Structures are given as C-alpha cells and as structure tokens.
PDB file of C-alpha atoms in Angstrom:
ATOM      1  CA  MET A   1      91.233  98.834 129.130  1.00 93.00           C
ATOM      2  CA  PHE A   2      93.308  97.541 126.921  1.00 97.00           C
ATOM      3  CA  VAL A   3      96.781  99.581 128.484  1.00 98.00           C
ATOM      4  CA  MET A   4      97.539 100.432 131.992  1.00 98.00           C
ATOM      5  CA  ILE A   5     100.032 102.192 132.960  1.00 98.00           C
ATOM      6  CA  GLU A   6     100.784 103.772 137.150  1.00 98.00           C
ATOM      7  CA  ASN A   7     101.610 105.880 138.724  1.00 97.00           C
ATOM      8  CA  LEU A   8     105.701 104.840 137.105  1.00 97.00           C
ATOM      9  CA  LYS A   9     108.635 106.376 138.042  1.00 96.00           C
ATOM     10  CA  TYR A  10     111.609 106.364 136.731  1.00 96.00           C
ATOM     11  CA  GLN A  11     114.568 107.958 138.135  1.00 93.00           C
ATOM     12  CA  TYR A  12     119.656 107.079 137.498  1.00 85.00           C
ATOM     13  CA  ASN A  13     120.311 104.777 140.439  1.00 81.00           C
ATOM     14  CA  LYS A  14     123.390 108.776 140.906  1.00 76.00           C
ATOM     15  CA  SER A  15     120.002 110.920 139.716  1.00 77.00           C
ATOM     16  CA  THR A  16     118.614 112.611 142.971  1.00 79.00           C
ATOM     17  CA  LYS A  17     115.615 113.720 139.846  1.00 86.00           C
ATOM     18  CA  ALA A  18     112.976 111.330 138.345  1.00 91.00           C
ATOM     19  CA  ILE A  19     113.207 111.626 135.324  1.00 93.00           C
ATOM     20  CA  ILE A  20     108.976 109.828 134.978  1.00 96.00           C
ATOM     21  CA  GLN A  21     106.841 110.559 137.764  1.00 95.00           C
ATOM     22  CA  ASN A  22     103.272 110.015 138.757  1.00 95.00           C
ATOM     23  CA  PHE A  23     102.472 109.046 135.369  1.00 96.00           C
ATOM     24  CA  SER A  24      99.639 107.184 134.707  1.00 97.00           C
ATOM     25  CA  LEU A  25      97.452 106.687 131.451  1.00 97.00           C
ATOM     26  CA  LYS A  26      94.865 103.643 130.061  1.00 98.00           C
ATOM     27  CA  ILE A  27      94.726 102.852 126.789  1.00 98.00           C
ATOM     28  CA  LYS A  28      91.789 100.645 124.479  1.00 98.00           C
ATOM     29  CA  LYS A  29      92.066  98.271 122.626  1.00 98.00           C
ATOM     30  CA  GLY A  30      93.613  99.234 118.959  1.00 98.00           C
ATOM     31  CA  GLU A  31      93.132 102.934 120.188  1.00 98.00           C
ATOM     32  CA  ILE A  32      97.128 105.760 118.744  1.00 98.00           C
ATOM     33  CA  ILE A  33      98.801 107.978 121.070  1.00 98.00           C
ATOM     34  CA  SER A  34     101.647 110.095 120.878  1.00 96.00           C
ATOM     35  CA  ILE A  35     103.638 112.147 123.882  1.00 96.00           C
ATOM     36  CA  LEU A  36     104.539 114.409 122.485  1.00 93.00           C
ATOM     37  CA  GLY A  37     107.785 116.185 123.824  1.00 88.00           C
ATOM     38  CA  GLU A  38     110.794 118.610 123.972  1.00 86.00           C
ATOM     39  CA  SER A  39     113.813 116.797 123.725  1.00 83.00           C
ATOM     40  CA  GLY A  40     114.840 115.283 127.682  1.00 83.00           C
ATOM     41  CA  SER A  41     111.290 115.391 128.477  1.00 88.00           C
ATOM     42  CA  GLY A  42     111.452 111.670 129.101  1.00 91.00           C
ATOM     43  CA  LYS A  43     109.478 110.400 126.338  1.00 93.00           C
ATOM     44  CA  SER A  44     111.499 107.544 125.478  1.00 92.00           C
ATOM     45  CA  THR A  45     111.783 107.137 128.210  1.00 95.00           C
ATOM     46  CA  ILE A  46     108.213 105.684 128.551  1.00 96.00           C
ATOM     47  CA  LEU A  47     108.519 102.836 125.526  1.00 96.00           C
ATOM     48  CA  ARG A  48     112.098 101.472 127.280  1.00 96.00           C
ATOM     49  CA  LEU A  49     109.803 101.384 130.437  1.00 97.00           C
ATOM     50  CA  LEU A  50     106.873  98.686 128.549  1.00 98.00           C
ATOM     51  CA  ALA A  51     109.828  97.342 126.033  1.00 96.00           C
ATOM     52  CA  GLY A  52     111.494  96.194 129.542  1.00 96.00           C
ATOM     53  CA  LEU A  53     114.172  97.600 128.321  1.00 95.00           C
ATOM     54  CA  GLU A  54     114.073  99.467 131.930  1.00 95.00           C
ATOM     55  CA  THR A  55     112.944  98.688 135.152  1.00 96.00           C
ATOM     56  CA  PRO A  56     110.848 101.524 136.209  1.00 96.00           C
ATOM     57  CA  ASN A  57     111.415 102.494 140.370  1.00 95.00           C
ATOM     58  CA  SER A  58     107.371 102.274 141.066  1.00 96.00           C
ATOM     59  CA  GLY A  59     104.843 102.497 139.275  1.00 97.00           C
ATOM     60  CA  SER A  60     103.086  98.935 136.653  1.00 98.00           C
ATOM     61  CA  ILE A  61     102.392  98.255 133.802  1.00 98.00           C
ATOM     62  CA  SER A  62      99.282  95.944 132.242  1.00 98.00           C
ATOM     63  CA  ILE A  63      99.038  94.780 129.200  1.00 98.00           C
ATOM     64  CA  ASN A  64      95.789  93.729 128.171  1.00 96.00           C
ATOM     65  CA  ASP A  65      94.558  92.049 131.593  1.00 95.00           C
ATOM     66  CA  ASN A  66      98.432  90.975 132.213  1.00 96.00           C
ATOM     67  CA  VAL A  67     101.211  92.835 134.101  1.00 97.00           C
ATOM     68  CA  ILE A  68     104.429  92.627 132.865  1.00 97.00           C
ATOM     69  CA  VAL A  69     105.788  94.710 135.387  1.00 97.00           C
ATOM     70  CA  ASN A  70     105.342  95.688 139.778  1.00 96.00           C
ATOM     71  CA  HIS A  71     106.732  96.540 142.809  1.00 93.00           C
ATOM     72  CA  HIS A  72     107.630  92.403 142.711  1.00 93.00           C
ATOM     73  CA  HIS A  73     107.179  90.998 139.252  1.00 96.00           C
ATOM     74  CA  PHE A  74     108.680  91.960 136.147  1.00 97.00           C
ATOM     75  CA  LEU A  75     108.134  89.857 132.644  1.00 96.00           C
ATOM     76  CA  PRO A  76     111.439  89.887 129.970  1.00 96.00           C
ATOM     77  CA  PRO A  77     111.070  92.221 127.203  1.00 95.00           C
ATOM     78  CA  GLU A  78     110.463  88.442 124.786  1.00 92.00           C
ATOM     79  CA  LYS A  79     107.323  87.382 126.195  1.00 94.00           C
ATOM     80  CA  ARG A  80     106.026  91.136 126.866  1.00 95.00           C
ATOM     81  CA  GLU A  81     104.218  91.146 123.050  1.00 94.00           C
ATOM     82  CA  VAL A  82     106.188  94.022 122.656  1.00 97.00           C
ATOM     83  CA  GLY A  83     107.128  95.498 119.707  1.00 94.00           C
ATOM     84  CA  ILE A  84     109.547  98.993 118.565  1.00 93.00           C
ATOM     85  CA  VAL A  85     110.208 100.856 115.646  1.00 91.00           C
ATOM     86  CA  PHE A  86     113.182 102.355 116.315  1.00 86.00           C
ATOM     87  CA  GLN A  87     114.665 106.218 115.383  1.00 82.00           C
ATOM     88  CA  ASP A  88     117.494 104.747 112.933  1.00 83.00           C
ATOM     89  CA  TYR A  89     114.573 101.902 111.771  1.00 85.00           C
ATOM     90  CA  ALA A  90     117.505  99.780 113.429  1.00 89.00           C
ATOM     91  CA  LEU A  91     117.144  96.941 109.652  1.00 94.00           C
ATOM     92  CA  PHE A  92     120.676  93.905 109.863  1.00 95.00           C
ATOM     93  CA  PRO A  93     121.962  95.630 107.516  1.00 96.00           C
ATOM     94  CA  HIS A  94     123.373  92.400 105.924  1.00 97.00           C
ATOM     95  CA  MET A  95     119.934  90.723 106.151  1.00 97.00           C
ATOM     96  CA  THR A  96     117.349  91.312 102.630  1.00 98.00           C
ATOM     97  CA  VAL A  97     114.468  91.859 103.368  1.00 98.00           C
ATOM     98  CA  GLU A  98     113.093  88.817 103.796  1.00 97.00           C
ATOM     99  CA  ARG A  99     114.588  87.814 106.658  1.00 96.00           C
ATOM    100  CA  ASN A 100     115.211  90.889 108.018  1.00 96.00           C
ATOM    101  CA  ILE A 101     111.419  90.372 108.992  1.00 96.00           C
ATOM    102  CA  LYS A 102     111.153  86.790 109.752  1.00 96.00           C
ATOM    103  CA  TYR A 103     113.817  87.364 112.239  1.00 93.00           C
ATOM    104  CA  GLY A 104     110.810  87.631 115.150  1.00 86.00           C
ATOM    105  CA  LEU A 105     109.507  84.539 113.816  1.00 93.00           C
ATOM    106  CA  ARG A 106     111.375  81.843 115.160  1.00 85.00           C
ATOM    107  CA  LYS A 107     109.305  80.206 116.852  1.00 84.00           C
ATOM    108  CA  MET A 108     106.951  79.775 113.596  1.00 92.00           C
ATOM    109  CA  SER A 109     106.741  76.535 111.354  1.00 94.00           C
ATOM    110  CA  ARG A 110     107.995  77.422 107.677  1.00 93.00           C
ATOM    111  CA  ILE A 111     104.514  77.353 106.337  1.00 95.00           C
ATOM    112  CA  GLN A 112     103.575  79.967 109.171  1.00 95.00           C
ATOM    113  CA  LYS A 113     107.060  81.774 107.496  1.00 95.00           C
ATOM    114  CA  GLN A 114     106.052  81.930 104.189  1.00 96.00           C
ATOM    115  CA  GLN A 115     102.580  82.937 105.143  1.00 95.00           C
ATOM    116  CA  ARG A 116     103.603  85.672 108.058  1.00 95.00           C
ATOM    117  CA  LEU A 117     105.806  87.319 105.065  1.00 96.00           C
ATOM    118  CA  ASP A 118     103.690  87.277 102.196  1.00 96.00           C
ATOM    119  CA  GLU A 119     101.173  89.057 105.042  1.00 94.00           C
ATOM    120  CA  MET A 120     103.035  91.910 105.254  1.00 94.00           C
ATOM    121  CA  LEU A 121     104.963  92.966 102.620  1.00 95.00           C
ATOM    122  CA  GLN A 122     101.815  92.808 100.915  1.00 93.00           C
ATOM    123  CA  LEU A 123     100.386  95.412 103.459  1.00 90.00           C
ATOM    124  CA  VAL A 124     103.483  97.585 103.134  1.00 91.00           C
ATOM    125  CA  ARG A 125     104.127  96.901 100.102  1.00 90.00           C
ATOM    126  CA  LEU A 126     107.278  95.910  99.141  1.00 94.00           C
ATOM    127  CA  GLU A 127     106.530  92.341  97.733  1.00 96.00           C
ATOM    128  CA  ASP A 128     108.631  92.980  94.948  1.00 96.00           C
ATOM    129  CA  TYR A 129     111.386  93.954  97.291  1.00 97.00           C
ATOM    130  CA  LYS A 130     112.095  91.031  98.870  1.00 96.00           C
ATOM    131  CA  ASN A 131     115.293  89.485  97.615  1.00 97.00           C
ATOM    132  CA  ARG A 132     116.617  93.006  98.638  1.00 98.00           C
ATOM    133  CA  TYR A 133     119.029  94.612 101.596  1.00 98.00           C
ATOM    134  CA  PRO A 134     118.685  97.738 103.562  1.00 96.00           C
ATOM    135  CA  TYR A 135     120.740  99.815 101.180  1.00 96.00           C
ATOM    136  CA  GLU A 136     119.201  99.015  98.360  1.00 97.00           C
ATOM    137  CA  LEU A 137     115.769 100.056  99.758  1.00 95.00           C
ATOM    138  CA  SER A 138     114.387 104.176 100.305  1.00 91.00           C
ATOM    139  CA  GLY A 139     114.208 106.280 103.624  1.00 87.00           C
ATOM    140  CA  GLY A 140     110.243 105.392 103.292  1.00 87.00           C
ATOM    141  CA  GLN A 141     110.611 102.162 102.464  1.00 92.00           C
ATOM    142  CA  GLN A 142     113.112 101.246 105.497  1.00 93.00           C
ATOM    143  CA  GLN A 143     110.966 102.173 107.086  1.00 88.00           C
ATOM    144  CA  ARG A 144     108.258  99.900 106.076  1.00 90.00           C
ATOM    145  CA  VAL A 145     110.180  97.627 106.117  1.00 94.00           C
ATOM    146  CA  ALA A 146     110.979  97.947 110.543  1.00 92.00           C
ATOM    147  CA  LEU A 147     107.024  97.851 110.204  1.00 91.00           C
ATOM    148  CA  ALA A 148     105.897  95.105 108.762  1.00 93.00           C
ATOM    149  CA  ARG A 149     108.547  93.386 110.822  1.00 94.00           C
ATOM    150  CA  ALA A 150     107.285  95.187 113.973  1.00 93.00           C
ATOM    151  CA  LEU A 151     103.653  94.155 112.713  1.00 92.00           C
ATOM    152  CA  ALA A 152     104.534  91.061 111.828  1.00 94.00           C
ATOM    153  CA  PRO A 153     104.694  88.206 116.285  1.00 94.00           C
ATOM    154  CA  ALA A 154     101.631  90.356 115.511  1.00 92.00           C
ATOM    155  CA  PRO A 155     102.564  92.468 118.792  1.00 95.00           C
ATOM    156  CA  SER A 156     100.287  93.447 122.032  1.00 96.00           C
ATOM    157  CA  LEU A 157     101.123  97.034 122.145  1.00 98.00           C
ATOM    158  CA  LEU A 158     103.881  98.682 118.906  1.00 97.00           C
ATOM    159  CA  LEU A 159     105.916 101.224 120.044  1.00 97.00           C
ATOM    160  CA  PHE A 160     107.399 104.319 117.647  1.00 95.00           C
ATOM    161  CA  ASP A 161     110.559 106.590 118.979  1.00 92.00           C
ATOM    162  CA  GLU A 162     110.518 109.190 116.341  1.00 88.00           C
ATOM    163  CA  PRO A 163     109.622 106.995 113.383  1.00 83.00           C
ATOM    164  CA  PHE A 164     109.694 109.975 111.260  1.00 80.00           C
ATOM    165  CA  SER A 165     112.037 112.468 111.717  1.00 78.00           C
ATOM    166  CA  ASN A 166     114.793 110.246 109.091  1.00 73.00           C
ATOM    167  CA  LEU A 167     111.907 111.186 106.098  1.00 75.00           C
ATOM    168  CA  ASP A 168     112.308 114.708 104.625  1.00 75.00           C
ATOM    169  CA  ALA A 169     108.619 116.573 104.809  1.00 77.00           C
ATOM    170  CA  HIS A 170     106.814 114.738 101.390  1.00 77.00           C
ATOM    171  CA  LEU A 171     107.981 111.592 102.398  1.00 77.00           C
ATOM    172  CA  GLN A 172     106.186 111.883 105.857  1.00 80.00           C
ATOM    173  CA  ILE A 173     102.962 113.242 104.626  1.00 84.00           C
ATOM    174  CA  LYS A 174     102.743 109.641 102.413  1.00 82.00           C
ATOM    175  CA  ILE A 175     103.855 108.001 105.025  1.00 82.00           C
ATOM    176  CA  ARG A 176     102.049 108.890 108.737  1.00 86.00           C
ATOM    177  CA  ASN A 177      99.046 108.470 105.507  1.00 86.00           C
ATOM    178  CA  GLU A 178      99.543 104.794 105.175  1.00 87.00           C
ATOM    179  CA  LEU A 179     101.543 104.379 109.318  1.00 90.00           C
ATOM    180  CA  ARG A 180      97.682 105.454 110.515  1.00 92.00           C
ATOM    181  CA  GLU A 181      95.822 102.970 107.638  1.00 92.00           C
ATOM    182  CA  ILE A 182      97.451  99.851 108.077  1.00 91.00           C
ATOM    183  CA  LEU A 183      97.424  99.980 111.968  1.00 94.00           C
ATOM    184  CA  LYS A 184      94.165 100.848 112.045  1.00 95.00           C
ATOM    185  CA  HIS A 185      93.381  98.465 109.436  1.00 93.00           C
ATOM    186  CA  THR A 186      95.241  95.666 111.785  1.00 93.00           C
ATOM    187  CA  ASN A 187      93.917  97.463 115.147  1.00 96.00           C
ATOM    188  CA  THR A 188      96.890  96.928 116.543  1.00 96.00           C
ATOM    189  CA  THR A 189      97.212  98.777 120.167  1.00 98.00           C
ATOM    190  CA  SER A 190     100.342 101.783 119.570  1.00 98.00           C
ATOM    191  CA  ILE A 191     102.361 104.416 121.523  1.00 98.00           C
ATOM    192  CA  PHE A 192     105.088 106.810 119.257  1.00 95.00           C
ATOM    193  CA  VAL A 193     106.656 109.358 120.489  1.00 94.00           C
ATOM    194  CA  THR A 194     107.344 112.218 118.975  1.00 91.00           C
ATOM    195  CA  HIS A 195     108.556 116.383 119.062  1.00 88.00           C
ATOM    196  CA  ASP A 196     106.862 117.246 116.023  1.00 87.00           C
ATOM    197  CA  GLN A 197     103.272 118.536 116.736  1.00 89.00           C
ATOM    198  CA  THR A 198     102.340 118.362 113.329  1.00 89.00           C
ATOM    199  CA  ASP A 199     102.888 114.286 113.506  1.00 89.00           C
ATOM    200  CA  ALA A 200     101.314 114.132 116.402  1.00 91.00           C
ATOM    201  CA  VAL A 201      97.532 115.387 114.919  1.00 91.00           C
ATOM    202  CA  ALA A 202      97.890 113.794 112.121  1.00 91.00           C
ATOM    203  CA  LEU A 203      98.452 110.182 113.468  1.00 93.00           C
ATOM    204  CA  ALA A 204      96.889 110.516 116.863  1.00 96.00           C
ATOM    205  CA  ASP A 205      93.102 109.489 118.432  1.00 97.00           C
ATOM    206  CA  ARG A 206      94.760 110.858 121.397  1.00 97.00           C
ATOM    207  CA  ILE A 207      97.701 113.883 122.720  1.00 96.00           C
ATOM    208  CA  ILE A 208      99.414 113.387 125.663  1.00 95.00           C
ATOM    209  CA  LEU A 209     101.769 116.047 126.652  1.00 93.00           C
ATOM    210  CA  LEU A 210     104.426 115.607 128.681  1.00 92.00           C
ATOM    211  CA  GLU A 211     106.372 117.335 130.167  1.00 88.00           C
ATOM    212  CA  ASN A 212     109.552 116.907 132.592  1.00 86.00           C
ATOM    213  CA  GLY A 213     108.658 113.076 132.660  1.00 91.00           C
ATOM    214  CA  SER A 214     104.975 113.955 134.058  1.00 92.00           C
ATOM    215  CA  ILE A 215     101.637 114.313 131.450  1.00 94.00           C
ATOM    216  CA  GLY A 216     101.093 117.941 131.511  1.00 88.00           C
ATOM    217  CA  ASN A 217      97.582 117.579 129.435  1.00 90.00           C
ATOM    218  CA  GLU A 218      96.148 115.325 126.604  1.00 93.00           C
ATOM    219  CA  LEU A 219      94.122 116.357 124.287  1.00 91.00           C
ATOM    220  CA  LYS A 220      92.270 115.301 120.843  1.00 92.00           C
ATOM    221  CA  PRO A 221      94.584 116.465 117.744  1.00 92.00           C
ATOM    222  CA  SER A 222      92.047 118.644 116.560  1.00 89.00           C
ATOM    223  CA  GLU A 223      91.996 120.486 119.818  1.00 88.00           C
ATOM    224  CA  LEU A 224      95.993 120.392 119.378  1.00 82.00           C
ATOM    225  CA  ALA A 225      95.503 121.477 115.703  1.00 73.00           C
ATOM    226  CA  SER A 226      93.676 124.570 116.774  1.00 73.00           C
ATOM    227  CA  THR A 227      96.189 127.800 116.658  1.00 52.00           C
ATOM    228  CA  ASN A 228      95.962 128.910 120.203  1.00 56.00           C
ATOM    229  CA  TYR A 229      97.133 125.236 121.777  1.00 57.00           C
ATOM    230  CA  MET A 230      99.998 124.701 118.978  1.00 55.00           C
ATOM    231  CA  LEU A 231     101.136 128.883 119.390  1.00 51.00           C
ATOM    232  CA  GLN A 232     101.455 127.819 123.622  1.00 58.00           C
ATOM    233  CA  TYR A 233     103.097 124.785 122.618  1.00 55.00           C
ATOM    234  CA  ARG A 234     105.626 126.444 120.165  1.00 55.00           C
ATOM    235  CA  THR A 235     106.835 129.061 123.029  1.00 47.00           C
ATOM    236  CA  GLY A 236     107.275 126.857 125.434  1.00 53.00           C
ATOM    237  CA  LEU A 237     104.775 127.551 127.493  1.00 41.00           C
ATOM    238  CA  ARG A 238     102.159 125.436 130.519  1.00 43.00           C
ATOM    239  CA  ILE A 239      99.059 124.115 128.618  1.00 43.00           C
TER     240      ILE A 239
END
C-alpha cells in the first residue's frame, strides 16, 4: 500500500481523552479518500498528524515505503513530500498567482520553475491570471491557485481540509468535478476531510466515517449515497 497508517493515537498533554485512537488506514497510489465526520470528531487532527504539524502519542505512518513517524522517528514536515490545501486557501496576499505557485519550488532552477508554473497554470486553467493578486480572484479561482501551489512540488500525498466550505453551492459542484479530474489526471494520492456527505460522494473513491477519533465505518460512495445511509448519517445514528 502507498500510505500506511497504523494504530494512531493522539491527545493533548493535559487531556485525559484521546482525540484520535486506534486509527488505521491503508491507501493505494492515486486513491482519493474522504474522511467524513461531524465537527470535533478529529478529522483535521488526522491531517495535521500526516503533515507533521502534530506528533502522535503512538502509532506509525508510512508513505511510499518511507516511515515518516513512529515511536522513535519523526520526519520534519518539510521533508515529508506532503502538500496541504487549507480551508481558507492560505494564499499569500502580497504575492501574485505566479509567485504563490512558485513558492514551494525553491530547489528548482529558474527554467524548471517556469516550466512547472506553466504546467500548473494550464492544469487549473488560469493561464491568463498569473499576474493577478488573490484579492483580484473569485473564490473558485483562489482555490485553484491553492491547488496548483500544492501540486507544483509533486507531493507524494495531498491533503484537503474542508476544501469547499467557502464556496457557494453552484461553484462547489463545478470545483468538485474539476478537482477530481485533476487529481486523477495527475494520479495524486489524496485525503480530504469534510462534514458534507455530498462532497464525499462526489469526490472520493472510498469514504471513511470518523466517530470520536476512530473509524466507525468504511463505505463506497454509492453506499453512502443510498437513502438509508444518508438518513442514518444525518440523524446522527451509528452506521
């Protein structure tokens, strides 16, 4: 398996209750996983553990056969080859689209940076916007810039934290379709967390239901989309 997460546990220093416990997940190369759960279920914490922004109390994570964290090893975030797209996109407001996308390409030569920029702009269909600033872009365009910036260094794993929450309903549908197409085209292994089952069904190859920091169930999108599952999820019943 491309990503191996085994028996993760995480709790704050002064807390007696684990936020994440007994969390294990295997992910194939190029697979898109959705972690679906209500607010406070631990979704974003899992992304932070994968990105190296938090350290688990126990358990291990491996990506492409490389251990990034276990009980005696911690690989710093900048060496993990893990990209992340935040809920608010986290674009640099004083930088143009071009400079935002190039930000993570510091190790490349000038020619390589320009080639990669051109590839990313074409991929997200923003070739005519490279000299604009984030405030000059729509919400959907800002998200595409954030995606291009995250994809530019060719990460082994790409993480999304509630990627559509700031978009209106019409734009959500358009961006969801574009995002899945781009991730499949680039064969990028991805995990996105959401509280919205519609997003999960539209994007994911596999859906993980998170309950109190543990996996409650694992479903195909077609299973979650069925009336019975949707009804149970919306009423807060265990599936």
